Short mmCIF file of C-alpha atoms in Angstrom, two decimals:
data_model
loop_
_atom_site.label_atom_id
_atom_site.label_comp_id
_atom_site.label_asym_id
_atom_site.label_seq_id
_atom_site.Cartn_x
_atom_site.Cartn_y
_atom_site.Cartn_z
CA MET A 71 59.60 30.54 -11.36
CA TYR A 72 58.60 27.52 -9.28
CA SER A 73 60.37 26.38 -6.13
CA CYS A 74 61.77 23.01 -5.40
CA ALA A 75 59.57 20.95 -3.13
CA VAL A 76 59.98 20.87 0.61
CA SER A 77 63.57 20.25 1.53
CA THR A 78 65.23 19.60 4.85
CA VAL A 79 67.33 22.72 4.23
CA HIS A 80 64.29 24.98 4.08
CA VAL A 81 62.51 23.33 6.97
CA LEU A 82 65.56 23.67 9.23
CA LEU A 83 66.05 27.30 8.20
CA GLY A 84 62.38 27.98 8.94
CA LEU A 85 62.62 26.38 12.37
CA LEU A 86 65.82 28.30 13.15
CA ALA A 87 64.28 31.62 12.11
CA SER A 88 62.47 32.04 15.42
CA ARG A 89 65.46 31.25 17.66
CA PRO A 90 68.71 29.25 17.80
CA ARG A 91 68.31 25.51 18.41
CA HIS A 92 70.39 22.34 18.53
CA GLY A 93 69.88 19.40 16.18
CA TYR A 94 67.88 17.25 18.58
CA GLU A 95 65.46 20.12 19.17
CA LEU A 96 65.15 20.75 15.41
CA LYS A 97 64.34 17.10 14.76
CA ARG A 98 61.74 17.05 17.56
CA GLU A 99 60.18 20.33 16.35
CA HIS A 100 60.01 19.05 12.75
CA ASP A 101 58.35 15.81 13.77
CA THR A 102 55.84 17.70 15.96
CA ARG A 103 55.00 20.51 13.52
CA PHE A 104 54.80 18.29 10.43
CA PRO A 105 53.28 14.99 11.60
CA ALA A 106 52.30 13.95 8.07
CA ALA A 107 55.94 14.15 6.95
CA LYS A 108 58.38 11.32 7.36
CA PRO A 109 60.27 11.77 10.65
CA LEU A 110 63.72 13.27 10.14
CA PRO A 111 66.63 10.96 10.93
CA TYR A 112 69.15 12.56 13.30
CA GLY A 113 71.94 11.91 10.80
CA GLN A 114 70.10 13.90 8.14
CA VAL A 115 69.55 16.81 10.53
CA TYR A 116 73.22 17.03 11.46
CA ALA A 117 74.48 16.49 7.89
CA THR A 118 72.15 19.26 6.69
CA LEU A 119 73.26 21.60 9.48
CA GLY A 120 76.87 20.97 8.44
CA ARG A 121 76.09 21.94 4.84
CA LEU A 122 74.11 24.99 5.97
CA GLU A 123 77.05 26.12 8.11
CA ARG A 124 79.50 25.50 5.26
CA ASP A 125 77.31 27.60 2.94
CA GLY A 126 76.98 30.46 5.43
CA LEU A 127 73.24 30.00 6.00
CA VAL A 128 73.61 29.11 9.70
CA LEU A 129 76.35 29.54 12.27
CA VAL A 130 77.26 27.88 15.52
CA ASP A 131 75.69 29.95 18.30
CA GLY A 132 77.17 28.06 21.23
CA THR A 133 76.90 24.76 23.01
CA GLU A 134 74.61 23.40 25.70
CA GLN A 135 75.04 20.51 28.08
CA ASP A 136 72.36 19.18 30.35
CA SER A 137 72.69 15.71 31.82
CA GLY A 138 73.52 14.29 28.38
CA PRO A 139 76.12 14.98 25.72
CA GLU A 140 77.17 18.48 24.70
CA ARG A 141 74.86 19.88 22.01
CA THR A 142 75.83 22.45 19.41
CA ARG A 143 73.28 25.25 19.03
CA TYR A 144 72.80 26.78 15.57
CA ALA A 145 71.39 30.17 14.51
CA ILE A 146 70.22 31.34 11.11
CA THR A 147 72.36 34.00 9.43
CA GLU A 148 71.07 36.96 7.45
CA ARG A 149 71.99 35.07 4.29
CA GLY A 150 69.99 32.07 5.55
CA ALA A 151 67.00 34.29 6.35
CA HIS A 152 67.10 35.68 2.79
CA ALA A 153 67.28 32.17 1.30
CA LEU A 154 64.30 31.12 3.43
CA GLY A 155 62.32 34.21 2.41
CA ARG A 156 62.95 33.54 -1.29
CA TRP A 157 61.81 29.92 -0.94
CA LEU A 158 58.71 30.85 1.04
CA ALA A 159 57.69 33.34 -1.65
CA GLN A 160 58.05 30.92 -4.58
CA VAL A 161 54.83 29.30 -5.72
CA GLU A 162 54.73 25.60 -6.41
CA GLU A 163 54.13 24.14 -9.84
CA PRO A 164 50.45 23.26 -9.75
CA ALA A 165 50.21 19.49 -9.61
CA PRO A 166 48.09 16.91 -7.81
CA TYR A 167 49.13 16.07 -4.24
CA LEU A 168 50.85 19.40 -3.58
CA GLY A 169 49.14 20.00 -0.24
CA GLY A 170 52.05 18.89 1.93
CA THR A 171 54.44 21.42 0.44
CA MET A 172 51.89 24.23 0.61
CA GLN A 173 51.00 23.40 4.20
CA THR A 174 54.67 23.34 5.19
CA LYS A 175 55.27 26.74 3.60
CA ILE A 176 52.25 28.22 5.38
CA VAL A 177 53.27 26.89 8.80
CA LEU A 178 56.88 28.04 8.32
CA ALA A 179 55.74 31.46 7.12
CA LEU A 180 53.67 31.87 10.28
CA LEU A 181 56.43 30.51 12.52
CA THR A 182 58.79 33.12 11.07
CA ARG A 183 56.22 35.89 11.57
CA ARG A 184 55.59 36.33 7.85
CA SER A 185 52.21 36.67 6.23
CA ALA A 186 50.94 33.52 4.51
CA GLU A 187 48.28 35.39 2.53
CA PRO A 188 50.53 36.62 -0.33
CA TYR A 189 51.84 33.10 -0.87
CA LEU A 190 48.33 31.64 -0.89
CA ARG A 191 47.11 34.29 -3.35
CA ALA A 192 50.07 33.69 -5.68
CA GLN A 193 49.65 29.92 -5.45
CA ARG A 194 45.94 30.28 -6.21
CA GLU A 195 46.74 32.28 -9.33
CA ALA A 196 49.28 29.67 -10.47
CA HIS A 197 46.65 26.96 -10.03
CA LEU A 198 44.04 28.94 -11.99
CA THR A 199 46.54 29.53 -14.81
CA ARG A 200 47.33 25.81 -14.97
CA MET A 201 43.62 24.94 -14.97
CA ARG A 202 43.03 27.31 -17.91
CA GLU A 203 45.91 25.65 -19.83
CA LEU A 204 44.49 22.19 -19.17
CA THR A 205 40.97 23.28 -20.13
CA ALA A 206 42.28 24.64 -23.43
CA ARG A 207 44.18 21.40 -24.09
CA LYS A 208 41.16 19.17 -23.46
CA SER A 209 38.87 21.47 -25.47
CA ASP A 210 40.90 20.93 -28.64
CA PRO A 211 38.59 18.96 -30.98
CA GLY A 212 41.53 16.78 -32.06
CA ALA A 213 42.73 15.99 -28.54
CA PRO A 214 43.14 12.26 -27.90
CA MET A 215 40.75 10.92 -25.26
CA ALA A 216 43.72 9.88 -23.07
CA ASP A 217 44.84 13.55 -22.96
CA VAL A 218 41.30 14.71 -22.19
CA LEU A 219 41.02 12.25 -19.31
CA ALA A 220 44.46 13.22 -17.96
CA ALA A 221 43.48 16.89 -18.12
CA ASP A 222 40.18 16.15 -16.34
CA TYR A 223 42.07 14.30 -13.60
CA ALA A 224 44.53 17.16 -13.09
CA ILE A 225 41.82 19.84 -13.16
CA LEU A 226 39.78 18.06 -10.49
CA HIS A 227 42.82 17.74 -8.23
CA LEU A 228 43.77 21.36 -8.79
CA ASP A 229 40.20 22.37 -7.96
CA ALA A 230 40.46 20.44 -4.68
CA ASP A 231 43.69 22.33 -3.93
CA LEU A 232 41.90 25.62 -4.61
CA ARG A 233 39.13 24.69 -2.16
CA TRP A 234 41.79 23.72 0.40
CA MET A 235 43.55 27.08 -0.10
CA GLU A 236 40.28 28.94 0.45
CA THR A 237 39.58 26.96 3.61
CA THR A 238 43.12 27.58 4.81
CA MET A 239 42.81 31.34 4.21
CA ASN A 240 39.70 31.28 6.42
CA ARG A 241 41.60 29.43 9.15
CA LEU A 242 44.86 31.39 9.15
CA ASN A 243 44.07 33.27 12.35
CA ASP A 244 43.48 29.99 14.19
CA LEU A 245 46.66 28.48 12.74
CA ARG A 246 48.61 31.62 13.59
CA ALA A 247 47.45 31.33 17.20
CA GLU A 248 48.26 27.61 17.29
CA VAL A 249 51.85 28.04 16.07
CA GLY A 250 52.32 30.95 18.44
CA ALA A 251 52.97 33.55 15.75
#
């Protein structure tokens, strides 16, 4: 079973897994940890936190007030931690341009003190399976040239993902140290 792509729900749960935070801090952490992603609008952060609280995945852990307005601090619940764990374990459907989702899952796994290696191994296997399917499709003597070219395109992108996964596996210790896990 494949997961849905990166969602604000999963990112916020992953950021809350290490400690309770308020919405402003979650937005800032997201924008810092995932610079290639579109910055999160504050409204989206707070709307998502409201849905997460409604669904029992987070709870209000208190309020804080510095020199500015009062800020509500949220904490992940056990149910939220289980939902995050399920999402982190699900491999992505092998497709071109998947790197952002894979990178997000790896960083969040490390931030939540999980191992990224099992996910990378499972994702690698999913990519290899998809490459075998595409190779079989393009090897069919009756395959239209448009299908062969589309399969070639996908295979080459999947191969690039595989090389990226291998490089990432070799750099996990450095990434782990960088995210403070």
